CSV table of N, CA and C and ligand atoms in Angstrom, one decimal:
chain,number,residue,atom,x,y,z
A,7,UNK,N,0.8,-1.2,0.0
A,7,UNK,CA,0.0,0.0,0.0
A,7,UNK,C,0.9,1.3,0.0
A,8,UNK,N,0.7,2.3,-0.7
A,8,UNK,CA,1.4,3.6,-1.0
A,8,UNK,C,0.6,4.3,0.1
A,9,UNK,N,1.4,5.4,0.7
A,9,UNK,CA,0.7,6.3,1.5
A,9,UNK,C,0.2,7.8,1.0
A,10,UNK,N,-0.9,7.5,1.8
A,10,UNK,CA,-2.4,8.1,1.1
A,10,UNK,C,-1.5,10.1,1.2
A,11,UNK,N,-0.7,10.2,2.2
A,11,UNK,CA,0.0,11.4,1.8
A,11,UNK,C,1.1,11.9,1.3
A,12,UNK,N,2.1,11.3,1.2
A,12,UNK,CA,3.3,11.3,0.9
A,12,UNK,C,3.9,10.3,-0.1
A,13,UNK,N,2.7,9.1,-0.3
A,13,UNK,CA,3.1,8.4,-1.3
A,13,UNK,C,4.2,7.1,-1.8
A,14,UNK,N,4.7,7.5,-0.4
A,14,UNK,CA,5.9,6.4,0.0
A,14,UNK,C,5.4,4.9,0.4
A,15,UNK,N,6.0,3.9,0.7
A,15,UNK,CA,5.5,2.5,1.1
A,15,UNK,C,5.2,2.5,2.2
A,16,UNK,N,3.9,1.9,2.4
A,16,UNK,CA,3.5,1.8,3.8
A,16,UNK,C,4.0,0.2,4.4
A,17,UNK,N,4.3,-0.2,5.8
A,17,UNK,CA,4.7,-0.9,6.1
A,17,UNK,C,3.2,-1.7,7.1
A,18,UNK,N,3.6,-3.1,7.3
A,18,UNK,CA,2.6,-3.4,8.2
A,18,UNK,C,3.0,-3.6,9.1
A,19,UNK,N,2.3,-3.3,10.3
A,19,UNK,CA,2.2,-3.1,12.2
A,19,UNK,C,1.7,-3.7,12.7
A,20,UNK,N,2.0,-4.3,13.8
A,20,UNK,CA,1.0,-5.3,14.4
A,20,UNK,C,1.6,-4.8,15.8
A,21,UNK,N,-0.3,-4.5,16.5
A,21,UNK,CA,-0.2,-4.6,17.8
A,21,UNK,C,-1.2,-4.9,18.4
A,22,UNK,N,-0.8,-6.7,19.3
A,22,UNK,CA,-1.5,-7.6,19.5
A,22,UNK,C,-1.9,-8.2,18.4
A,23,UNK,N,-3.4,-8.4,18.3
A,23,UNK,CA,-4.0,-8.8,16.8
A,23,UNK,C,-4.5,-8.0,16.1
A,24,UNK,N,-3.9,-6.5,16.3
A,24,UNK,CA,-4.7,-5.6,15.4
A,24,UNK,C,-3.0,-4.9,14.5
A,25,UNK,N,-3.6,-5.0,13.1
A,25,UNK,CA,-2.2,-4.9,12.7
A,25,UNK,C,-3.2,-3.5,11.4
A,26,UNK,N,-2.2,-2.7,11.2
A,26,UNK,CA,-2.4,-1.3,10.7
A,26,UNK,C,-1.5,-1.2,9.8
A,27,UNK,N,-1.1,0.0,9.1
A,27,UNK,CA,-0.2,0.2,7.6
A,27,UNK,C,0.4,1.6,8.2
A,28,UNK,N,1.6,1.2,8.5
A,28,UNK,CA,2.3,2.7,8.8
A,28,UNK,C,3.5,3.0,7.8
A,29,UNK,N,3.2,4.4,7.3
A,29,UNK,CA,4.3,5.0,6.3
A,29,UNK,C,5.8,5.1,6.8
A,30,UNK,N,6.4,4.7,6.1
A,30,UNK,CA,8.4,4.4,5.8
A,30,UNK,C,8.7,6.0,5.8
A,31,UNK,N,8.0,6.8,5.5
A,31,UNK,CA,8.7,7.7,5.5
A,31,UNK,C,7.7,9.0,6.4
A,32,UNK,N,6.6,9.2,6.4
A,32,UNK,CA,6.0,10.1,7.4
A,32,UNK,C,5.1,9.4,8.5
A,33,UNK,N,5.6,8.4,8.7
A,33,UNK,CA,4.7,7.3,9.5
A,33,UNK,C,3.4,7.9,9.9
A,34,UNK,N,2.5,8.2,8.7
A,34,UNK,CA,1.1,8.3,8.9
A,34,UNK,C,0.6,6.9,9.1
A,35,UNK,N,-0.4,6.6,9.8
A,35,UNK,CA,-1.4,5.3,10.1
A,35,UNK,C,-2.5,5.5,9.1
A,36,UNK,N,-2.6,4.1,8.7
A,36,UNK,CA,-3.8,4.1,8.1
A,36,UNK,C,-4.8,3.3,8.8
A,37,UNK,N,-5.6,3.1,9.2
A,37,UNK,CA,-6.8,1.9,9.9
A,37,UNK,C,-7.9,1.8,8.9
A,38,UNK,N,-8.3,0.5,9.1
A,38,UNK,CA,-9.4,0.1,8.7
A,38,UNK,C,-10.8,0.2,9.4
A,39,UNK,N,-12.0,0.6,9.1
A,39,UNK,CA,-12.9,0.4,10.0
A,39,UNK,C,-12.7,-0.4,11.6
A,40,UNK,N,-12.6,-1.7,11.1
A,40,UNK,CA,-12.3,-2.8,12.1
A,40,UNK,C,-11.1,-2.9,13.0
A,41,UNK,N,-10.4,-1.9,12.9
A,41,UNK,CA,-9.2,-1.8,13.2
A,41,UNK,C,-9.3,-0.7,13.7
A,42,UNK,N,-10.1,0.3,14.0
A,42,UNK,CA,-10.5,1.3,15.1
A,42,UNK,C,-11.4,1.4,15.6
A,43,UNK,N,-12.2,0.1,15.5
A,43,UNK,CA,-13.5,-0.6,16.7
A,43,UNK,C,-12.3,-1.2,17.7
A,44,UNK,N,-11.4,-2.0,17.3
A,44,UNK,CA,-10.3,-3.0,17.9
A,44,UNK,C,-10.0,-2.0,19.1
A,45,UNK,N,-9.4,-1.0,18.7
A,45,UNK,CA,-8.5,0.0,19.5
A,45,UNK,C,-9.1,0.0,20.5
A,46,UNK,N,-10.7,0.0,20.5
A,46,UNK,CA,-11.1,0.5,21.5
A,46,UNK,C,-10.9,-0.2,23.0
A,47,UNK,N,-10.6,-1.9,23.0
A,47,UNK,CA,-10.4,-2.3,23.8
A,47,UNK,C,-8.6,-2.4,23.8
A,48,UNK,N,-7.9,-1.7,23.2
A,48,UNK,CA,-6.7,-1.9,23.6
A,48,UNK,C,-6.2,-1.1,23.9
A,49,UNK,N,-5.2,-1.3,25.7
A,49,UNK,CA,-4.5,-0.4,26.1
A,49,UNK,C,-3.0,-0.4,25.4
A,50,UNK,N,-2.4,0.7,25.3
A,50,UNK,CA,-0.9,0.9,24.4
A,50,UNK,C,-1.2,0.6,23.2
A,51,UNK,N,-2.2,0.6,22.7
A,51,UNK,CA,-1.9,0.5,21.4
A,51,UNK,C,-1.5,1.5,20.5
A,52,UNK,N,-1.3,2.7,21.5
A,52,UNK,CA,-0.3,3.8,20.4
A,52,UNK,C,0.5,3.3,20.2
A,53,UNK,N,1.2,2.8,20.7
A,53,UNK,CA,2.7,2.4,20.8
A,53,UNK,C,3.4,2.0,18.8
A,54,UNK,N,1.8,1.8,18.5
A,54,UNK,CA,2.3,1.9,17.3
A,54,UNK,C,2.3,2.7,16.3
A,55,UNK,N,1.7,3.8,17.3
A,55,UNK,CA,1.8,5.6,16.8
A,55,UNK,C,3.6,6.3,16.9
A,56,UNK,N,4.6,5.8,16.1
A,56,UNK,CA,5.7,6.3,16.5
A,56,UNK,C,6.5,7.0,16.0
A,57,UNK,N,5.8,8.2,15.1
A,57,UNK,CA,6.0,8.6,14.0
A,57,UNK,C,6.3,10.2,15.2
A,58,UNK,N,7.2,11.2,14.4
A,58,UNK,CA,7.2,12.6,15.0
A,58,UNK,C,6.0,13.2,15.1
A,59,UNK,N,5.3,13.8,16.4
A,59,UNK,CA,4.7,14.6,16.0
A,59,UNK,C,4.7,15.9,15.1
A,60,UNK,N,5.7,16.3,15.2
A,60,UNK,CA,5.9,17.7,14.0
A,60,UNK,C,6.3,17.3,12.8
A,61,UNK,N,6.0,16.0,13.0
A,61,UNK,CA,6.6,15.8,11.1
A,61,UNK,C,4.8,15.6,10.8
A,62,UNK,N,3.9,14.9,12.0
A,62,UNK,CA,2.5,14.7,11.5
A,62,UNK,C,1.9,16.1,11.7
A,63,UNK,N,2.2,17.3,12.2
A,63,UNK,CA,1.9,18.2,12.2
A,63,UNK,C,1.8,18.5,10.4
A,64,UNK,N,2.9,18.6,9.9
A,64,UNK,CA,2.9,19.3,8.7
A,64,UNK,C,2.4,18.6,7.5
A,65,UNK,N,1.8,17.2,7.7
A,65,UNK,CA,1.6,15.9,7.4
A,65,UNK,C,-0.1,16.4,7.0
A,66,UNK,N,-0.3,17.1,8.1
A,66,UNK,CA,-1.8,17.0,8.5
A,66,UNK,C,-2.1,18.4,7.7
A,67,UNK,N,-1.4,19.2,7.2
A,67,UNK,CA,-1.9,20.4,6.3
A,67,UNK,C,-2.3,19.8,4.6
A,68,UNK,N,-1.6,18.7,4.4
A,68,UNK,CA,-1.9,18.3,3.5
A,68,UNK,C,-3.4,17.4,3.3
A,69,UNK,N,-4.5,18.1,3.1
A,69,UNK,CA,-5.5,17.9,3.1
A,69,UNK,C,-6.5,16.6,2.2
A,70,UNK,N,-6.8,17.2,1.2
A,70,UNK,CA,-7.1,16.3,-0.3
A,70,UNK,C,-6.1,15.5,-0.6
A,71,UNK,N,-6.6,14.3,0.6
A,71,UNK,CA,-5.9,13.2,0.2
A,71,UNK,C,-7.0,11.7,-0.5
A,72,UNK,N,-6.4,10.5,-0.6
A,72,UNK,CA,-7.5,9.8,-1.6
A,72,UNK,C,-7.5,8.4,-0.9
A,73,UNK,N,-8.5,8.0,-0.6
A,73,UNK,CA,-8.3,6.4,-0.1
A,73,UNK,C,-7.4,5.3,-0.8
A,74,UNK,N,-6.5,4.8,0.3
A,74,UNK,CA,-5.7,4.2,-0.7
A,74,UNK,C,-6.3,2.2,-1.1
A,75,UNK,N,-7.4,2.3,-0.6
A,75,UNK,CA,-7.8,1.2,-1.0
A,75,UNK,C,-9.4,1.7,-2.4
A,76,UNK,N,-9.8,2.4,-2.0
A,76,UNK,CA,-11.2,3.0,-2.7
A,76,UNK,C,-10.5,4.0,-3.9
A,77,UNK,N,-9.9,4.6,-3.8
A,77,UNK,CA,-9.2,5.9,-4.5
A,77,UNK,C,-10.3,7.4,-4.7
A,78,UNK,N,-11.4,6.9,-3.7
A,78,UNK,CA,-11.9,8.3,-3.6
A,78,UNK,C,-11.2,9.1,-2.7
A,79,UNK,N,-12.2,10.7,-3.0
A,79,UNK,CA,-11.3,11.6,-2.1
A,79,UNK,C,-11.8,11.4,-0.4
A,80,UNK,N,-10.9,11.5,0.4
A,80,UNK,CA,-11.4,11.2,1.8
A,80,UNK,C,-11.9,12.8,2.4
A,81,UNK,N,-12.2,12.6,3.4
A,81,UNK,CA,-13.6,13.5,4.0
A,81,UNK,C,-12.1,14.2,5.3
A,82,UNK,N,-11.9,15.1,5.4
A,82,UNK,CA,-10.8,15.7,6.2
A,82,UNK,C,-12.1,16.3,7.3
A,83,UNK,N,-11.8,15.7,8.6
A,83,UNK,CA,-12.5,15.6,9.8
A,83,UNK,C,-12.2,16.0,11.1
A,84,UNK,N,-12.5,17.2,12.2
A,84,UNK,CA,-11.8,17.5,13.4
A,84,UNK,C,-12.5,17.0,14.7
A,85,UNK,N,-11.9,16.1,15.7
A,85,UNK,CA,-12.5,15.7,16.7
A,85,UNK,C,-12.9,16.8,17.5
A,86,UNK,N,-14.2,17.6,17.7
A,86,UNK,CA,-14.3,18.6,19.0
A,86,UNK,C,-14.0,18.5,20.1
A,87,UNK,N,-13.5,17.3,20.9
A,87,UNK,CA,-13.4,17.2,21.8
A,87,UNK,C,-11.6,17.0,22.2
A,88,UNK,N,-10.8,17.0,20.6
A,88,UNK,CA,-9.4,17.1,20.7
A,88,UNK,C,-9.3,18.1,19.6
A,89,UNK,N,-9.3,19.2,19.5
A,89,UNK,CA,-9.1,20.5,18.5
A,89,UNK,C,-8.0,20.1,17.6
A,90,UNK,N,-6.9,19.2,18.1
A,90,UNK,CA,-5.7,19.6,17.9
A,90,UNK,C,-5.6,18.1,16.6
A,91,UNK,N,-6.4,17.2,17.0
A,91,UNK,CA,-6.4,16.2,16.0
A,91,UNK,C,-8.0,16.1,14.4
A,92,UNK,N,-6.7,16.3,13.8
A,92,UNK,CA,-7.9,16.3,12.8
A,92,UNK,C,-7.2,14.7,12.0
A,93,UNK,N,-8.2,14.5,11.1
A,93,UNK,CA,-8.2,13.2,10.6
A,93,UNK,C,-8.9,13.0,9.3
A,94,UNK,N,-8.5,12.1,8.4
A,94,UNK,CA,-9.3,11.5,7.2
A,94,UNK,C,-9.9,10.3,7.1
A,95,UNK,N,-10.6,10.6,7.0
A,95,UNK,CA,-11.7,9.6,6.8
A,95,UNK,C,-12.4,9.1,5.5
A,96,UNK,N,-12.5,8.2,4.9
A,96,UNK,CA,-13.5,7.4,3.4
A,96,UNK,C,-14.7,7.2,3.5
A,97,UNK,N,-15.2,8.0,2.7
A,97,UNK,CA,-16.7,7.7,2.8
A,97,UNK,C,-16.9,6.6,2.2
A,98,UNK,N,-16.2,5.6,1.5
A,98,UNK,CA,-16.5,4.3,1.0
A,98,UNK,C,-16.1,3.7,1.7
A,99,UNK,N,-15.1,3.5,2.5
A,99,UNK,CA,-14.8,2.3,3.3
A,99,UNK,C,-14.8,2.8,4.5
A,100,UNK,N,-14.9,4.1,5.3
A,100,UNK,CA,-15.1,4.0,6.5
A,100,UNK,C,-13.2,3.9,7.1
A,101,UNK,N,-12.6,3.5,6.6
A,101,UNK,CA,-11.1,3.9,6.7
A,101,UNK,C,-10.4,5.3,7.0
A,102,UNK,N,-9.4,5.1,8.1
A,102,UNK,CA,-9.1,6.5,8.6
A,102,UNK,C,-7.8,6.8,8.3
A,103,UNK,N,-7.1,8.1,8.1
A,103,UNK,CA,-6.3,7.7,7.7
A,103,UNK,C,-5.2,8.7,9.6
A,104,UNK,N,-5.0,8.5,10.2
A,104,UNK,CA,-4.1,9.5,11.1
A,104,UNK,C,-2.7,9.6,10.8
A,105,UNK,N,-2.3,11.3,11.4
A,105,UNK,CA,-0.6,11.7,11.1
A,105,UNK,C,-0.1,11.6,12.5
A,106,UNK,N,0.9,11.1,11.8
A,106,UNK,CA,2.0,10.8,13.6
A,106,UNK,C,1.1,12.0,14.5
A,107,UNK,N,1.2,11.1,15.5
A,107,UNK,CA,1.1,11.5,16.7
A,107,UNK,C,-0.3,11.9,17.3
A,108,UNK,N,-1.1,11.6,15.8
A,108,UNK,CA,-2.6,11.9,16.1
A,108,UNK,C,-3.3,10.7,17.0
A,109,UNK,N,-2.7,9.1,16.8
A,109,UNK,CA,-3.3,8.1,17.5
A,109,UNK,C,-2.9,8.6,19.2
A,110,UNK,N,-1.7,8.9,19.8
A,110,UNK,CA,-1.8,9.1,20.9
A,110,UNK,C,-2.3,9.9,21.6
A,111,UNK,N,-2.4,11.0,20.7
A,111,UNK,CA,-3.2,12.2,20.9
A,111,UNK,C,-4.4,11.6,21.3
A,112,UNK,N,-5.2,10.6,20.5
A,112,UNK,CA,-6.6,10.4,20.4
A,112,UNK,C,-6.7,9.5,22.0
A,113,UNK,N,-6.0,8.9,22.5
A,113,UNK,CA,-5.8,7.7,23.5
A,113,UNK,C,-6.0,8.5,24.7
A,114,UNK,N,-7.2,9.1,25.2
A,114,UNK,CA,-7.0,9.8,26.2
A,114,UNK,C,-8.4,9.3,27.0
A,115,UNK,N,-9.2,10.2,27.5
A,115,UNK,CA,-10.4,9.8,28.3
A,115,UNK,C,-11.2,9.6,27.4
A,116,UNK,N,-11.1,10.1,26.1
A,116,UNK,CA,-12.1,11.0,25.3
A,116,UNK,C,-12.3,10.3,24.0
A,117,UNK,N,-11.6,9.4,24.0
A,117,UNK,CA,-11.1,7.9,23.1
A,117,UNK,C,-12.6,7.5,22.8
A,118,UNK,N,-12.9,7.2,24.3
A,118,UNK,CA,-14.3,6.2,23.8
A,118,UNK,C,-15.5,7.1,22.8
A,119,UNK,N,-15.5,8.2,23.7
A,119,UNK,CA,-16.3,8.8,22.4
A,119,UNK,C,-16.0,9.2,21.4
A,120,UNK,N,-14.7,9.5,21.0
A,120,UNK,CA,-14.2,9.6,19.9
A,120,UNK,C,-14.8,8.7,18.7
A,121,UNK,N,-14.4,7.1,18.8
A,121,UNK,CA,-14.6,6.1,18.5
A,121,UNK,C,-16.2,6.0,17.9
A,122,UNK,N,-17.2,6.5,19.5
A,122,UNK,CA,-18.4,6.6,19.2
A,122,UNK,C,-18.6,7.6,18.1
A,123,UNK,N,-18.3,8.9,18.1
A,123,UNK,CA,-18.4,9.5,17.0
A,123,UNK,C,-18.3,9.0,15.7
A,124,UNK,N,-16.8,8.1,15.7
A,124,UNK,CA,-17.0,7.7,14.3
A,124,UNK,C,-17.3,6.8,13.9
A,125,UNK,N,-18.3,6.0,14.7
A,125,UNK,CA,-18.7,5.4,14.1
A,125,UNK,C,-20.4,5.8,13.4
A,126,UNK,N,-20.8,7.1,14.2
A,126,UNK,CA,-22.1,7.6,13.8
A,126,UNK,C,-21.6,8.4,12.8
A,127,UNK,N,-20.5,9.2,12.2
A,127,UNK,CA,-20.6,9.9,11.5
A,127,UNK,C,-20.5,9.5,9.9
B,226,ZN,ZN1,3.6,9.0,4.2
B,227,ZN,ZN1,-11.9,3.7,1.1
């Protein structure tokens, strides 16, 4: 899989039995629907968020990006309840895409509803 922002090779991750696609070179994450239902019961599973935050900072300006399994355009999305993490999302597959440092960012109290949100949105 090429990454949905920078276009480089995404590598696969496993933590526990949930395994994700993290970029070689701006280690953005990519998840699958089912793969951020998983999270919900797993503690540390940043751990496979290990990408710079300031490199996902500037990661995250790059907007109009494209599902890398659907190749539509993904839906660029801000958690209200974390200002600081925004995210892409597929309206065909429900796939997310986060920039370093946005999964740990998201691992806080505020996770569960997070999660809840996306799954109603
Ligand atoms: Zn990348
Ligand atoms: Zn998709």
């Amino acid at each position: 899989m090429q990454c949905a922002k920078c276009g480089s090779l995404m590598e696969k991750v496993l933590y526990e039995s949930i395994e994700a696609d993290r970029c070689l070179e701006c280690k953005g994450l990519w998840l699958d629907a089912k793969v951020v239902q998983a999270l919900i019961h797993m503690q540390g599973s940043e751990l496979v968020d290990s990408g710079d935050r300031s490199i996902g900072k500037l990661m995250n300006e790059k907007r109009e990006i494209y599902c890398p399994l659907c190749g539509v355009l993904m839906n660029h999305l801000a958690d209200p309840d974390n200002p600081d993490v925004e995210y892409e999302k597929c309206p065909s597959c429900n796939g997310m895409f986060l920039d370093a440092g946005e999964l740990s960012s998201l691992k806080g109290e505020s996770f569960l509803n997070f999660v809840k949100k996306f799954k109603e949105n």
